[in-house]
Short mmCIF file of C-alpha atoms and ligand atoms in Angstrom, two decimals:
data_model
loop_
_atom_site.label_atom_id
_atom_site.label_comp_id
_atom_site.label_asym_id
_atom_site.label_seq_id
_atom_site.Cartn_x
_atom_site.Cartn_y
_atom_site.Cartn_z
CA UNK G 98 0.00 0.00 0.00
CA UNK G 99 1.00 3.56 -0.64
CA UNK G 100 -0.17 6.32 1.82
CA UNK G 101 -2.13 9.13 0.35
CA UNK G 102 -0.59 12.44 1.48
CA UNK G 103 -2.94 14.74 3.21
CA UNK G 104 -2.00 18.39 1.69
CA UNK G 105 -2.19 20.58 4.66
CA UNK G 106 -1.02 23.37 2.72
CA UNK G 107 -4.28 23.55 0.49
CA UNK G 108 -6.37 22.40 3.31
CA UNK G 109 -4.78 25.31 5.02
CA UNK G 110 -5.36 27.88 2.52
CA UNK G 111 -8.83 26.72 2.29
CA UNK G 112 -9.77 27.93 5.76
CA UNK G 113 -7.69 30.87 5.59
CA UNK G 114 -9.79 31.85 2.47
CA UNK G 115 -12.89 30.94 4.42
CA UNK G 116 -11.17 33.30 7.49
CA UNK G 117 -10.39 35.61 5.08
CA UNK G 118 -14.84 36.06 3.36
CA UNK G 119 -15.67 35.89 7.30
CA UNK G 120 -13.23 39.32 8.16
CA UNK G 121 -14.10 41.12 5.40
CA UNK G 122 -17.91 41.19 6.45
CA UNK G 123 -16.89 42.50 9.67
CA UNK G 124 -17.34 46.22 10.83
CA UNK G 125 -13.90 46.51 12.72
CA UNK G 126 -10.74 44.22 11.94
CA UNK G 127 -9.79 41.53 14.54
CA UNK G 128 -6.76 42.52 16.33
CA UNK G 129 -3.88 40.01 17.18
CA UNK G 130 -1.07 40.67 19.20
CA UNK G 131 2.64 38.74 18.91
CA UNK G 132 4.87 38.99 21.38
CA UNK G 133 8.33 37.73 20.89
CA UNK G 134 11.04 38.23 23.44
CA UNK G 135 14.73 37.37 22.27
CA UNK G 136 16.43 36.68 18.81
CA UNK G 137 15.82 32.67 19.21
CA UNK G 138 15.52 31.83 14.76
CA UNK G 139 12.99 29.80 14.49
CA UNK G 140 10.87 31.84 16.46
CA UNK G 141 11.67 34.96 14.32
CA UNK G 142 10.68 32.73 11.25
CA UNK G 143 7.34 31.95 12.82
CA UNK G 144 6.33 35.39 14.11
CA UNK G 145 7.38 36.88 10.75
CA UNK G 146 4.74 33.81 9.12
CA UNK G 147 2.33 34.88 11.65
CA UNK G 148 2.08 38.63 11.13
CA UNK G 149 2.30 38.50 7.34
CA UNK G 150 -0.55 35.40 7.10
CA UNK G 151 -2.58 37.58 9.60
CA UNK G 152 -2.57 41.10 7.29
CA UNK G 153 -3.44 38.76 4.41
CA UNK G 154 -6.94 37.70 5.78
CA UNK G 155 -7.43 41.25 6.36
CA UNK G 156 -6.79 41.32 10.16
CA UNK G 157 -4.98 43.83 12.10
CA UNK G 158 -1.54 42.36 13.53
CA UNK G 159 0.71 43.98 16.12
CA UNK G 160 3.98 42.85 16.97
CA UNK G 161 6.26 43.28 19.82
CA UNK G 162 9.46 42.29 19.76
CA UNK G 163 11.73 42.46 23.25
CA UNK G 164 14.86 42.47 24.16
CA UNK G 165 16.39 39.09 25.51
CA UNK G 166 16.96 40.17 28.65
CA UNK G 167 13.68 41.88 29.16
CA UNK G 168 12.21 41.17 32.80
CA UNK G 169 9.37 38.95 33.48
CA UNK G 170 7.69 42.10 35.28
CA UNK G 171 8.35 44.18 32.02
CA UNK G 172 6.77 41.47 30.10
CA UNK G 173 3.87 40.69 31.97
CA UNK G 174 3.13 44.40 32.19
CA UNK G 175 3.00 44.45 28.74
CA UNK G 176 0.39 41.61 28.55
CA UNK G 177 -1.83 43.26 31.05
CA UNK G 178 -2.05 46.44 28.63
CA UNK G 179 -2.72 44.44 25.53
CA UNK G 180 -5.72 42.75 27.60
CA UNK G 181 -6.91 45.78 28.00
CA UNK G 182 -6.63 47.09 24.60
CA UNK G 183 -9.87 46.92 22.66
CA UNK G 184 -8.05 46.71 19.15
CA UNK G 185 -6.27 43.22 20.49
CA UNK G 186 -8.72 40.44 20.52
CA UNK G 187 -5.92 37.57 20.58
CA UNK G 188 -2.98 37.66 22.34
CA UNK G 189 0.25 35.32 21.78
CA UNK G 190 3.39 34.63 23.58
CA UNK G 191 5.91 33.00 21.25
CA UNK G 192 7.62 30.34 23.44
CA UNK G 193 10.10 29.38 24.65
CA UNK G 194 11.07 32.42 26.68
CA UNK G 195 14.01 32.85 28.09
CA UNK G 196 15.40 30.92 31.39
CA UNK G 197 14.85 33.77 33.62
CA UNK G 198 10.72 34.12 32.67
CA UNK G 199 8.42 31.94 34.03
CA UNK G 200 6.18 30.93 30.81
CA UNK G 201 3.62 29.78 33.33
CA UNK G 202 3.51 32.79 35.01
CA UNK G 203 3.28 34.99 32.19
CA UNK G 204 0.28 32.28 30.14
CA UNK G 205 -1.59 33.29 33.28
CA UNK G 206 -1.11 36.84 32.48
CA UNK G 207 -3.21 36.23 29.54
CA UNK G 208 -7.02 37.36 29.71
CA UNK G 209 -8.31 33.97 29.05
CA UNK G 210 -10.68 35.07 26.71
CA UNK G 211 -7.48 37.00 24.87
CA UNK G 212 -5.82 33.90 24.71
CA UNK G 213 -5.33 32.24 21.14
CA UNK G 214 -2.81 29.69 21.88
CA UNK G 215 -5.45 27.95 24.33
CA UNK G 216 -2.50 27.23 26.88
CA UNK G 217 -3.92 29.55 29.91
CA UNK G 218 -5.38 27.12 32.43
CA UNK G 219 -8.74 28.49 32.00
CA UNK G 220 -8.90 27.45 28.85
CA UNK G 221 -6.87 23.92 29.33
CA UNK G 222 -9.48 23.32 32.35
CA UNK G 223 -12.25 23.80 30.08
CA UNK G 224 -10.84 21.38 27.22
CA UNK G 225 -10.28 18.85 29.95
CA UNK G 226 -13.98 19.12 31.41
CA UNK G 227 -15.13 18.61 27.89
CA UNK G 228 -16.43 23.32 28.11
CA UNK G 229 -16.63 25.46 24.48
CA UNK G 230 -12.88 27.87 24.82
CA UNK G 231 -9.98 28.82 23.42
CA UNK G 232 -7.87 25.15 21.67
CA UNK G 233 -4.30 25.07 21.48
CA UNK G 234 -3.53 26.05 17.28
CA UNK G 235 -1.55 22.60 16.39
CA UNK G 236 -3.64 19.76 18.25
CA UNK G 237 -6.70 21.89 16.90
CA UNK G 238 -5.20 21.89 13.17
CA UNK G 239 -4.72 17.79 13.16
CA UNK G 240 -8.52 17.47 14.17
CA UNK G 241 -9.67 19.49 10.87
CA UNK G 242 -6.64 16.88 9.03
CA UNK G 243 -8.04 13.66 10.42
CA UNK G 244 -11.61 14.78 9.96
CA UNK G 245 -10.80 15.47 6.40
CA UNK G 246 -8.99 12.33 5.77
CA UNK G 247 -11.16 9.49 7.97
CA UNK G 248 -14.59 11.60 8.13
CA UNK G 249 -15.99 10.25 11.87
CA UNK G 250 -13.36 9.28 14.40
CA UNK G 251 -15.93 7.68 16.75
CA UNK G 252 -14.85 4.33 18.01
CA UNK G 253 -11.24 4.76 16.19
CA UNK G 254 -8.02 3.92 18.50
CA UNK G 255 -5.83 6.68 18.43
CA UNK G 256 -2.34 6.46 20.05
CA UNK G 257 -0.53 10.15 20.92
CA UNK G 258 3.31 9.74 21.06
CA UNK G 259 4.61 12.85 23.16
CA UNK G 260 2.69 14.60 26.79
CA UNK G 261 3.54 18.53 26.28
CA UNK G 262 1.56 20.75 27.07
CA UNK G 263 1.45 22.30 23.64
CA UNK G 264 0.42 19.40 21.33
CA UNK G 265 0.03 15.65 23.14
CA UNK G 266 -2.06 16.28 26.13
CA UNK G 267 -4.52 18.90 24.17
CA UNK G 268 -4.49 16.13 21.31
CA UNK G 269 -5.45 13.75 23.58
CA UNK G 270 -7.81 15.63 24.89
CA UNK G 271 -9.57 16.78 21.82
CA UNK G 272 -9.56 12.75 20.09
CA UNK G 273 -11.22 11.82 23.48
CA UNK G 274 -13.61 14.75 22.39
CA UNK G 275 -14.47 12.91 18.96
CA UNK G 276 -15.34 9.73 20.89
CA UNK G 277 -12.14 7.94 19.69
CA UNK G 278 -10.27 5.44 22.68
CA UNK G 279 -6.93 7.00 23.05
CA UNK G 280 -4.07 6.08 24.40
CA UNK G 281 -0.71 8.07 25.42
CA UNK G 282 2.89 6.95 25.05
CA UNK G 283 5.99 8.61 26.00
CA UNK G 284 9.78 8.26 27.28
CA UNK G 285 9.00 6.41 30.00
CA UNK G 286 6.63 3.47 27.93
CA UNK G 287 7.95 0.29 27.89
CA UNK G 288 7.53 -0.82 24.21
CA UNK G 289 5.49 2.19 22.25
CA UNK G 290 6.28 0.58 19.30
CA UNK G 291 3.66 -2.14 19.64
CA UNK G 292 1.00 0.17 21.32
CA UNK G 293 1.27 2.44 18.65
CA UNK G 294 1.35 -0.30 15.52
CA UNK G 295 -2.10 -1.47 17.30
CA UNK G 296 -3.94 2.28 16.56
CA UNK G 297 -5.89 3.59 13.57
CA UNK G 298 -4.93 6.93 14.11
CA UNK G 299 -1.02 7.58 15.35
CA UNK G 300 -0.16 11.63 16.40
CA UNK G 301 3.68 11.56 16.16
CA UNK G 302 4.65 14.43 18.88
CA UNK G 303 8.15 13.84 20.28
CA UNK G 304 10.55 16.19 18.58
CA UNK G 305 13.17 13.50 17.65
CA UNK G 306 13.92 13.24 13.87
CA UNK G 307 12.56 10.30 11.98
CA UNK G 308 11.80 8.96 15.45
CA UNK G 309 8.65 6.59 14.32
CA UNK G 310 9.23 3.69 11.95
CA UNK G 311 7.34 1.38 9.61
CA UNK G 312 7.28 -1.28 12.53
CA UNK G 313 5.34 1.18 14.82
CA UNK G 314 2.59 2.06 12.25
CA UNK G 315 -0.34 -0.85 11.37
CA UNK G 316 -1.42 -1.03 7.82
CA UNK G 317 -3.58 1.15 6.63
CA UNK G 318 -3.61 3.90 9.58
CA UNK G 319 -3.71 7.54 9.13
CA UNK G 320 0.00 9.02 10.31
CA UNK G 321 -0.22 12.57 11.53
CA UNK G 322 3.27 14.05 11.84
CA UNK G 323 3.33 17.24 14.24
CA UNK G 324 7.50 17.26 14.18
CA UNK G 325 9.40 19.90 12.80
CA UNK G 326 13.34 18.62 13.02
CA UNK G 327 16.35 19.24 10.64
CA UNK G 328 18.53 16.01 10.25
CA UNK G 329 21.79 15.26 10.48
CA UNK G 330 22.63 16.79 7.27
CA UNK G 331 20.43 20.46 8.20
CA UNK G 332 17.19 18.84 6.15
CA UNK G 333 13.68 19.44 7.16
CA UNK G 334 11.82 16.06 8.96
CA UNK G 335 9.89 15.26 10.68
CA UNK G 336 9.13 12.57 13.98
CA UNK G 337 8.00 10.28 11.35
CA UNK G 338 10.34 7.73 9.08
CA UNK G 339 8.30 9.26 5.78
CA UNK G 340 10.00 7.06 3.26
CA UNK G 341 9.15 3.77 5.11
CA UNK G 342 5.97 4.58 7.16
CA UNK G 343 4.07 5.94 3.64
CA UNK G 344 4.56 2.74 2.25
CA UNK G 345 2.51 1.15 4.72
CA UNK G 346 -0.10 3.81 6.07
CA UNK G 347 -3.35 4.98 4.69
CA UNK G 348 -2.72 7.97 4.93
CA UNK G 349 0.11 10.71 6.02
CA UNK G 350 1.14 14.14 6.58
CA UNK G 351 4.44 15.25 5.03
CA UNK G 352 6.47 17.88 6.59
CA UNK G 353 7.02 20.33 5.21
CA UNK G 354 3.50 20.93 4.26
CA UNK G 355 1.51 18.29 6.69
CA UNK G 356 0.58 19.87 10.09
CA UNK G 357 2.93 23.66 10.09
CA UNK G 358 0.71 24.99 7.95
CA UNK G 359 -2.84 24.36 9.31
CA UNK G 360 -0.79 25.76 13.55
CA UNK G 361 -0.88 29.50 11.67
CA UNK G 362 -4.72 28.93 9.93
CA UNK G 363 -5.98 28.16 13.38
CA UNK G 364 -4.33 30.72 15.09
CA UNK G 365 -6.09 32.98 12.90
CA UNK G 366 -9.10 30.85 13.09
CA UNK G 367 -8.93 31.40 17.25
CA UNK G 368 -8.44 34.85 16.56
CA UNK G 369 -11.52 35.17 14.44
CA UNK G 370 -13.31 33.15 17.91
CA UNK G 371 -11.86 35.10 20.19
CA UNK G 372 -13.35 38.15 18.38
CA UNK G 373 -16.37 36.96 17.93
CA UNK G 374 -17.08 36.35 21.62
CA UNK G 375 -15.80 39.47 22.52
CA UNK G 376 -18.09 41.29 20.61
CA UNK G 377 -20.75 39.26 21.48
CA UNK G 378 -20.30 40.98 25.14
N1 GUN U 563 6.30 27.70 20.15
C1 GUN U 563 6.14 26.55 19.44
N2 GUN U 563 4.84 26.34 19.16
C2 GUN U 563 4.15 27.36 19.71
C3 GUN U 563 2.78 27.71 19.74
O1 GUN U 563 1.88 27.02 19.23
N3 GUN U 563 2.49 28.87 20.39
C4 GUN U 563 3.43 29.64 20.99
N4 GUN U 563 3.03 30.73 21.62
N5 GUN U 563 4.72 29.34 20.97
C5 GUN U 563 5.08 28.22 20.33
#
């Protein structure tokens, strides 16, 4: 069998487009805020993505970028005013941050209602308890893949490899959410390899290159791939062994071009929510 590749760049686009109709029927532009302390590269790549993907479905982006050695006080201070700025309806803090900030302490900074990146307790509590808020961008954007790809996830066994805060736990949470039975392996599993080749749905999360192969993937299933690693020779991969797990899947997200893309459409798609409910008030 050959996997089909799910395009996440023109599923993507598609709801940016559909973002994109939605803002331009609005009466005022959705604000979002971006907040990136330090010169760490890959996070200057994303905010850059970020702020130019949010002018082009018509929203309003602003964009603070801090010195490294800014103080957490300086930092949350800044937070509280853009909660209290009516042009900002979403609010993100590019992580990590450095050593000396506590990212917990600034997430709680966060209005909850401001907060697009769904990591503020409030809004984790709610997920957990099964309550409509804000959904972390990347465990929210492979729910739209699968549903795309499988249709219904009721009754499907989906394995998570990887507990962060940021993509396995919320992906566990929102699977749960579609009725699937889910299951969550990590560094301390003995033998994740043979949980994982039992599931119809496997959410590779781990950050280690190439990390899953064929022998932890049963026929047929549907392979997300949330990592973003460069190799050993400075190439793009991801967690997932492409060139031996697409042989045997159903289906598969590449990277590039699987899961990145469809982290930024939600953001905006949060954005657009968070908006939305604000006005509503
Ligand atoms: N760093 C890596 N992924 C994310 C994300 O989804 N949100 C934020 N704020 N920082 C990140």
């Amino acid at each position: 069998m050959t996997a089909i590749i799910i395009d996440g760049k023109a599923i993507a686009e598609g709801l940016r487009k559909q973002i994109a109709e939605e803002v331009s029927g609005l009466k005022n532009k959705p604000g979002l805020a971006v907040v990136l302390v330090g010169e760490d590269p890959a996070s200057q790549v994303y905010v850059r993505n970020k702020a130019k993907m949010t002018a082009e479905v018509g929203m309003q982006s602003f964009e603070h970028i801090l010195p490294v050695d800014t103080s957490e006080r300086a930092l949350i201070r800044l937070v509280e005013q853009l909660n209290n700025n009516p042009a900002v309806q979403g609010i993100l803090v590019q992580l990590p941050l450095p050593k000396h900030i506590s990212e917990n302490a600034v997430i709680e900074a966060i209005a909850p209602e401001k907060d697009v990146d769904g990591f503020h307790v409030v809004n984790s509590g709610k997920l957990a308890t099964g309550q409509e808020g804000l959904v972390p961008c990347t465990p929210l954007g492979c729910i739209i893949l699968l549903k795309q790809t499988l249709g219904d996830l009721s009754g499907k066994h989906a394995v998570v490899i990887g507990r962060s805060n940021i993509v396995g736990k919320p992906m566990a949470a929102l699977l749960l959410k579609e009725n699937c039975t889910v299951t969550v392996v990590h560094s301390k599993t003995p033998n994740p390899e043979k949980i994982s080749a039992q599931a119809d749905i496997v959410v590779a999360a781990i950050g280690k290159p190439r990390f899953v192969k064929k022998e932890w993937v049963k026929p047929g299933a549907c392979v997300i791939d949330v990592g973003i690693n460069r190799d050993e020779n400075n190439k793009l991969c991801g967690d997932v062994d492409f060139a031996s797990v697409s042989e045997i899947a159903g289906a598969i997200t590449p990277v590039p071009g699987g899961v990145g893309p469809m982290t930024i459409a939600c953001l905006l798609k949060n954005t657009l929510t968070a908006y939305k409910q604000q006005m509503s008030k």
